[in-house]
Coordinates of C-alpha atoms in Angstrom, one line a residue:
M29 CA -17.5 -165.3 307.8
P30 CA -16.9 -163.9 311.3
I31 CA -19.8 -162.6 313.3
T32 CA -19.9 -158.8 313.5
I33 CA -21.5 -156.3 315.8
A34 CA -23.9 -155.5 312.9
D35 CA -25.1 -159.2 312.9
V36 CA -25.8 -159.0 316.6
A37 CA -27.7 -155.7 316.2
A38 CA -29.8 -157.1 313.3
R39 CA -30.7 -160.3 315.1
A40 CA -31.6 -158.5 318.4
K41 CA -33.4 -155.7 316.5
V42 CA -31.4 -152.9 318.1
S43 CA -28.8 -150.5 316.9
K44 CA -25.1 -151.2 316.8
T45 CA -24.8 -148.4 319.4
T46 CA -27.0 -150.4 321.8
V47 CA -24.9 -153.5 321.3
S48 CA -21.8 -151.5 322.0
R49 CA -23.3 -150.1 325.2
V50 CA -24.2 -153.6 326.4
L51 CA -20.6 -154.8 325.7
N52 CA -19.0 -151.9 327.5
G53 CA -21.5 -151.4 330.3
K54 CA -22.1 -147.8 329.4
G55 CA -25.4 -145.9 329.2
E56 CA -28.8 -146.4 330.6
L57 CA -30.4 -149.4 329.0
D58 CA -33.7 -151.3 329.5
E59 CA -32.8 -154.5 331.3
S60 CA -34.9 -156.6 329.0
T61 CA -33.2 -155.1 325.9
A62 CA -29.8 -155.7 327.4
A63 CA -30.8 -159.3 328.2
R64 CA -32.0 -159.9 324.7
V65 CA -28.7 -158.5 323.3
R66 CA -26.6 -160.7 325.6
A67 CA -28.7 -163.7 324.5
V68 CA -28.0 -163.0 320.9
I69 CA -24.3 -162.6 321.6
D70 CA -24.3 -166.0 323.2
E71 CA -26.4 -167.6 320.4
L72 CA -24.2 -166.3 317.6
G73 CA -21.0 -166.8 319.5
Y74 CA -19.9 -163.2 318.9
V75 CA -16.5 -162.4 320.3
P76 CA -15.8 -158.6 320.3
S77 CA -12.4 -157.3 319.4
S78 CA -10.6 -156.8 322.7
R79 CA -8.9 -153.7 321.2
A80 CA -12.2 -152.2 320.1
V81 CA -13.8 -152.8 323.5
G82 CA -10.7 -151.4 325.3
L83 CA -10.7 -148.3 323.2
A84 CA -14.4 -147.8 323.8
R85 CA -13.7 -148.0 327.6
G86 CA -10.8 -145.6 327.2
R87 CA -8.3 -148.3 328.0
T88 CA -6.5 -150.8 325.7
R89 CA -5.2 -153.0 328.5
V90 CA -2.0 -153.2 326.5
V91 CA 1.4 -151.9 327.6
G92 CA 4.1 -150.9 325.2
M93 CA 7.7 -151.7 325.7
L94 CA 10.6 -150.1 323.8
V95 CA 14.0 -151.7 323.9
P96 CA 17.2 -151.3 321.8
S97 CA 17.5 -154.9 320.7
L98 CA 16.6 -158.4 321.9
A99 CA 20.2 -159.4 321.2
W100 CA 21.3 -157.8 324.5
P101 CA 21.8 -160.8 326.7
W102 CA 20.1 -159.4 329.8
I103 CA 17.0 -157.9 328.2
G104 CA 15.2 -161.3 328.2
E105 CA 15.3 -161.4 332.0
V106 CA 13.9 -157.9 332.3
L107 CA 11.2 -158.7 329.7
Q108 CA 10.2 -161.8 331.5
G109 CA 9.7 -160.0 334.8
A110 CA 7.5 -157.4 333.1
V111 CA 5.5 -160.1 331.2
D112 CA 4.9 -162.1 334.4
V113 CA 3.2 -159.1 336.0
L114 CA 1.3 -157.9 333.0
E115 CA -0.1 -161.4 332.1
T116 CA -1.2 -161.9 335.7
E117 CA -3.2 -158.7 335.5
R118 CA -4.6 -159.6 332.1
Y119 CA -2.6 -157.0 330.2
G120 CA -1.0 -157.6 326.8
L121 CA 2.4 -156.4 325.8
L122 CA 3.3 -154.6 322.5
L123 CA 7.1 -154.9 322.0
F124 CA 9.2 -152.5 319.9
T125 CA 12.9 -152.7 319.1
C126 CA 15.2 -150.2 317.4
N127 CA 16.8 -152.8 315.1
R128 CA 16.2 -150.7 312.0
G129 CA 17.0 -147.3 313.5
E130 CA 14.9 -144.5 312.3
E131 CA 12.4 -146.8 310.5
S132 CA 11.8 -148.6 313.8
M133 CA 11.2 -145.3 315.6
R134 CA 8.7 -144.2 312.9
Q135 CA 6.7 -147.4 313.3
F136 CA 6.8 -146.9 317.1
G137 CA 5.7 -143.3 316.7
A138 CA 2.8 -144.4 314.6
Q139 CA 1.6 -146.7 317.3
V140 CA 2.0 -143.9 319.9
S141 CA -0.2 -141.7 317.7
A142 CA -2.8 -144.4 317.3
K143 CA -2.9 -144.8 321.1
S144 CA -2.3 -148.5 320.8
F145 CA -1.2 -148.9 324.4
D146 CA -2.0 -147.3 327.8
G147 CA 1.6 -146.8 329.0
L148 CA 5.2 -147.5 328.1
L149 CA 8.1 -149.4 329.7
V150 CA 11.5 -148.3 328.2
I151 CA 15.0 -149.7 328.2
E152 CA 16.4 -146.7 326.5
P153 CA 17.6 -147.0 323.0
E154 CA 20.5 -144.6 322.6
G155 CA 19.5 -141.2 321.4
T156 CA 15.8 -141.5 322.2
L157 CA 15.6 -140.1 325.7
D158 CA 14.5 -136.6 324.6
Y159 CA 11.7 -138.1 322.5
I160 CA 10.6 -140.4 325.4
A161 CA 10.6 -137.4 327.8
T162 CA 8.5 -135.5 325.4
L163 CA 5.9 -138.3 325.2
H164 CA 5.9 -138.4 329.0
R165 CA 5.3 -134.7 329.3
R166 CA 2.4 -134.9 326.8
G167 CA 0.7 -137.4 329.0
L168 CA 1.9 -140.9 328.1
P169 CA 2.8 -142.8 331.3
V170 CA 6.4 -143.9 331.0
V171 CA 8.7 -145.9 333.3
L172 CA 12.3 -146.3 332.5
I173 CA 14.3 -149.5 333.3
D174 CA 18.0 -149.2 333.9
D175 CA 17.9 -145.5 332.9
R176 CA 21.6 -145.0 332.9
D177 CA 21.1 -142.1 335.4
Q178 CA 20.4 -139.6 332.7
T179 CA 16.9 -138.4 333.5
S180 CA 17.3 -136.2 336.6
G181 CA 14.1 -137.7 337.9
E182 CA 11.9 -136.3 335.1
I183 CA 10.8 -139.8 334.1
P184 CA 9.9 -142.5 336.7
S185 CA 12.6 -145.2 336.7
V186 CA 13.6 -148.5 338.1
G187 CA 17.3 -149.1 338.6
T188 CA 19.9 -150.8 340.7
T189 CA 22.9 -150.0 342.9
N190 CA 25.7 -149.8 340.4
H191 CA 28.1 -148.0 342.7
L192 CA 27.6 -150.4 345.6
G193 CA 27.7 -153.4 343.4
A194 CA 31.0 -152.5 342.0
G195 CA 32.3 -151.7 345.5
S196 CA 31.3 -155.3 346.5
A197 CA 33.4 -156.6 343.7
A198 CA 36.4 -154.5 344.8
R199 CA 36.1 -155.7 348.4
H200 CA 35.9 -159.3 347.3
L201 CA 39.1 -159.0 345.3
L202 CA 40.9 -157.3 348.2
E203 CA 39.7 -160.0 350.6
I204 CA 41.3 -162.7 348.4
G205 CA 44.6 -160.8 348.2
R206 CA 44.2 -159.2 344.7
T207 CA 45.5 -155.6 344.7
R208 CA 46.3 -154.9 341.1
P209 CA 43.1 -155.2 339.1
L210 CA 42.7 -154.5 335.4
V211 CA 39.5 -152.6 334.9
I212 CA 37.5 -152.9 331.6
S213 CA 34.8 -150.3 331.7
G214 CA 31.6 -149.6 329.7
P215 CA 31.1 -146.6 327.4
E216 CA 32.0 -143.4 329.2
R217 CA 28.7 -141.6 328.4
F218 CA 26.6 -144.1 330.4
G219 CA 25.7 -143.3 333.9
C220 CA 26.1 -146.9 335.0
T221 CA 29.7 -146.9 333.7
Q222 CA 30.5 -143.9 335.8
Q223 CA 28.9 -145.3 338.9
R224 CA 30.6 -148.7 338.5
H225 CA 34.0 -147.1 338.0
A226 CA 33.6 -144.8 341.0
G227 CA 32.4 -147.6 343.2
F228 CA 35.2 -149.9 342.4
A229 CA 38.0 -147.4 342.3
S230 CA 37.0 -145.8 345.6
V231 CA 37.3 -149.0 347.5
F232 CA 40.8 -149.7 346.2
A233 CA 41.9 -146.1 346.8
E234 CA 40.7 -146.3 350.4
A235 CA 42.6 -149.6 350.8
G236 CA 45.8 -147.9 349.6
H237 CA 45.9 -149.4 346.2
P238 CA 44.8 -146.8 343.7
I239 CA 44.2 -148.0 340.2
G240 CA 46.7 -146.5 337.7
A241 CA 45.8 -145.4 334.2
D242 CA 47.7 -148.2 332.7
R243 CA 45.3 -150.7 334.2
Q244 CA 42.1 -148.9 333.0
F245 CA 40.7 -149.8 329.6
L246 CA 37.7 -148.2 327.9
G247 CA 35.3 -150.9 326.8
D248 CA 32.0 -151.2 325.0
F249 CA 30.3 -154.1 326.8
T250 CA 31.3 -156.7 324.2
V251 CA 33.2 -159.9 324.4
A252 CA 35.6 -158.7 321.7
R253 CA 36.6 -155.6 323.6
G254 CA 37.1 -157.5 326.8
A255 CA 39.5 -159.8 325.0
D256 CA 41.2 -156.9 323.3
A257 CA 41.8 -155.1 326.6
V258 CA 43.6 -158.2 328.1
H259 CA 45.6 -158.8 324.9
T260 CA 46.8 -155.2 325.0
A261 CA 47.7 -155.3 328.7
L262 CA 49.6 -158.5 328.3
A263 CA 51.5 -157.2 325.2
S264 CA 52.3 -154.0 327.1
G265 CA 53.7 -155.8 330.1
V266 CA 51.1 -154.4 332.5
A267 CA 51.2 -156.3 335.8
F268 CA 47.7 -157.3 337.0
D269 CA 46.4 -160.1 339.3
S270 CA 42.7 -159.7 338.6
V271 CA 40.2 -158.3 336.1
F272 CA 37.0 -156.4 336.8
A273 CA 34.8 -155.9 333.8
H274 CA 31.8 -153.7 333.8
N275 CA 29.6 -156.4 332.3
D276 CA 29.7 -160.2 332.0
L277 CA 30.3 -160.2 328.2
A278 CA 33.5 -158.2 328.6
A279 CA 34.5 -160.5 331.5
I280 CA 33.9 -163.6 329.3
G281 CA 36.1 -162.1 326.6
A282 CA 38.8 -161.3 329.2
M283 CA 38.7 -164.9 330.5
Q284 CA 39.1 -166.3 327.0
A285 CA 42.1 -164.1 326.3
L286 CA 43.7 -165.1 329.6
L287 CA 43.2 -168.8 329.0
D288 CA 44.5 -168.5 325.4
A289 CA 47.6 -166.8 326.8
G290 CA 48.2 -169.7 329.2
H291 CA 47.1 -168.0 332.4
R292 CA 45.1 -170.0 335.0
I293 CA 41.9 -168.6 336.4
P294 CA 41.7 -167.9 339.2
Q295 CA 45.2 -169.0 340.3
D296 CA 47.0 -166.5 338.2
V297 CA 44.3 -164.0 337.5
A298 CA 40.9 -163.7 339.2
V299 CA 38.0 -162.4 337.1
V300 CA 34.8 -160.6 338.1
G301 CA 31.9 -159.4 335.9
F302 CA 28.7 -157.4 336.3
D303 CA 25.1 -158.4 335.5
D304 CA 24.9 -162.2 336.2
I305 CA 23.5 -163.1 332.8
P306 CA 22.5 -166.8 332.5
T307 CA 25.7 -167.6 330.7
A308 CA 27.8 -166.5 333.6
A309 CA 27.1 -169.6 335.5
H310 CA 28.3 -171.8 332.6
T311 CA 31.6 -170.3 331.6
Q312 CA 34.8 -172.2 332.3
P313 CA 35.4 -171.6 335.1
P314 CA 32.0 -170.2 336.1
L315 CA 32.1 -166.4 336.5
T316 CA 32.0 -164.5 339.8
T317 CA 29.8 -161.5 339.1
V318 CA 27.7 -158.7 340.5
H319 CA 24.1 -159.9 340.2
Q320 CA 21.7 -157.3 338.8
P321 CA 18.1 -157.9 339.8
L322 CA 17.0 -157.9 336.2
R323 CA 13.7 -159.8 336.5
E324 CA 12.8 -157.9 339.6
M325 CA 13.4 -154.6 337.8
G326 CA 11.1 -155.6 335.0
E327 CA 8.4 -156.7 337.6
A328 CA 8.8 -153.4 339.6
A329 CA 8.5 -151.3 336.4
A330 CA 5.3 -153.1 335.3
R331 CA 3.8 -152.9 338.7
T332 CA 4.5 -149.1 338.9
L333 CA 2.7 -148.6 335.6
L334 CA -0.3 -150.7 336.4
A335 CA -0.7 -149.0 339.8
H336 CA -0.7 -145.7 338.0
F337 CA -3.6 -146.9 335.8
E338 CA -5.5 -147.5 339.0
G339 CA -4.9 -144.0 340.3
T340 CA -1.5 -144.1 342.1
P341 CA 0.7 -141.2 341.0
L342 CA 3.9 -142.2 339.3
P343 CA 6.9 -141.8 341.7
N344 CA 9.0 -138.7 341.5
R345 CA 12.2 -140.5 342.5
P346 CA 13.8 -143.7 341.2
T347 CA 12.9 -147.1 342.5
V348 CA 16.2 -148.8 343.4
I349 CA 16.5 -152.6 343.8
P350 CA 19.9 -153.5 345.2
T351 CA 22.5 -155.7 343.6
T352 CA 23.9 -158.8 345.3
F353 CA 27.3 -160.5 344.8
T354 CA 27.6 -164.0 343.4
I355 CA 30.9 -165.8 344.0
R356 CA 32.0 -168.6 341.6
P357 CA 35.3 -170.3 340.7
S358 CA 36.6 -167.5 338.5
T359 CA 37.8 -165.9 341.8
V360 CA 37.9 -168.7 344.3
A361 CA 39.3 -172.1 343.3

């Protein structure tokens, strides 16, 4: 049977409250009594519940993280960045997904009510922003990661330079002589989609090559939609010499559709994605893409939360980590 705090109290001939005070360093205790309790703890091999000790101290040393799904290909990088920081500082991570919709959120809400974690990192599951904002207003420290530009600064966030990143993709295509890009966007309601579209389109417009409506396709960040957009453009006779997809999965779908149709990449059509997920370096040909600092974003969000626990106010403006541009053979042979 596991050793309990009652066993320690009985052997040391003190109350359970006294044992708890010794464990938590609280209250005025006679040093000889405290020494006797510590000796019994060592003798019995008692290991207190880290959660119970944390709650007694007013801190669980656990951070919650809410994400839409672990199936998103870039979430692993963000998660690893956060975990690296939390483990270094001896914090645990309690991970929640929304795979089961309302049921998942009910389970998450129960853990919030139980105060199972000290603060929350969020990659926003769609439709949960108002709820997350309410939790934050009620006192739960929250930091958003890749917040889609929807919070107006109410919730602290860590993001990246979507507008500038897309602009770098546009300049690269112009530099290699591609002036008729096919653009496969993300969902219109996302702030990152709006920023990437504006950043890319503005560079082409300034260069005298505005992007016509016939070369703009609404996507959903999936491989299938990337392929569908290219199939539709080819069937409609739309002339294009390059593809810019708002994420790597759509770019991978576009590449496959081009290759299936007999087009060479990059000789006939150059392809650029956005994210730089691990798969991007291993496509055929490897994919040129805008590199999102995913791991760094996770690290920065975790550091922001931990600093707050130590007394630093949460920032009232987004933390922005810039994108970089990674050139691979999908644009330069």
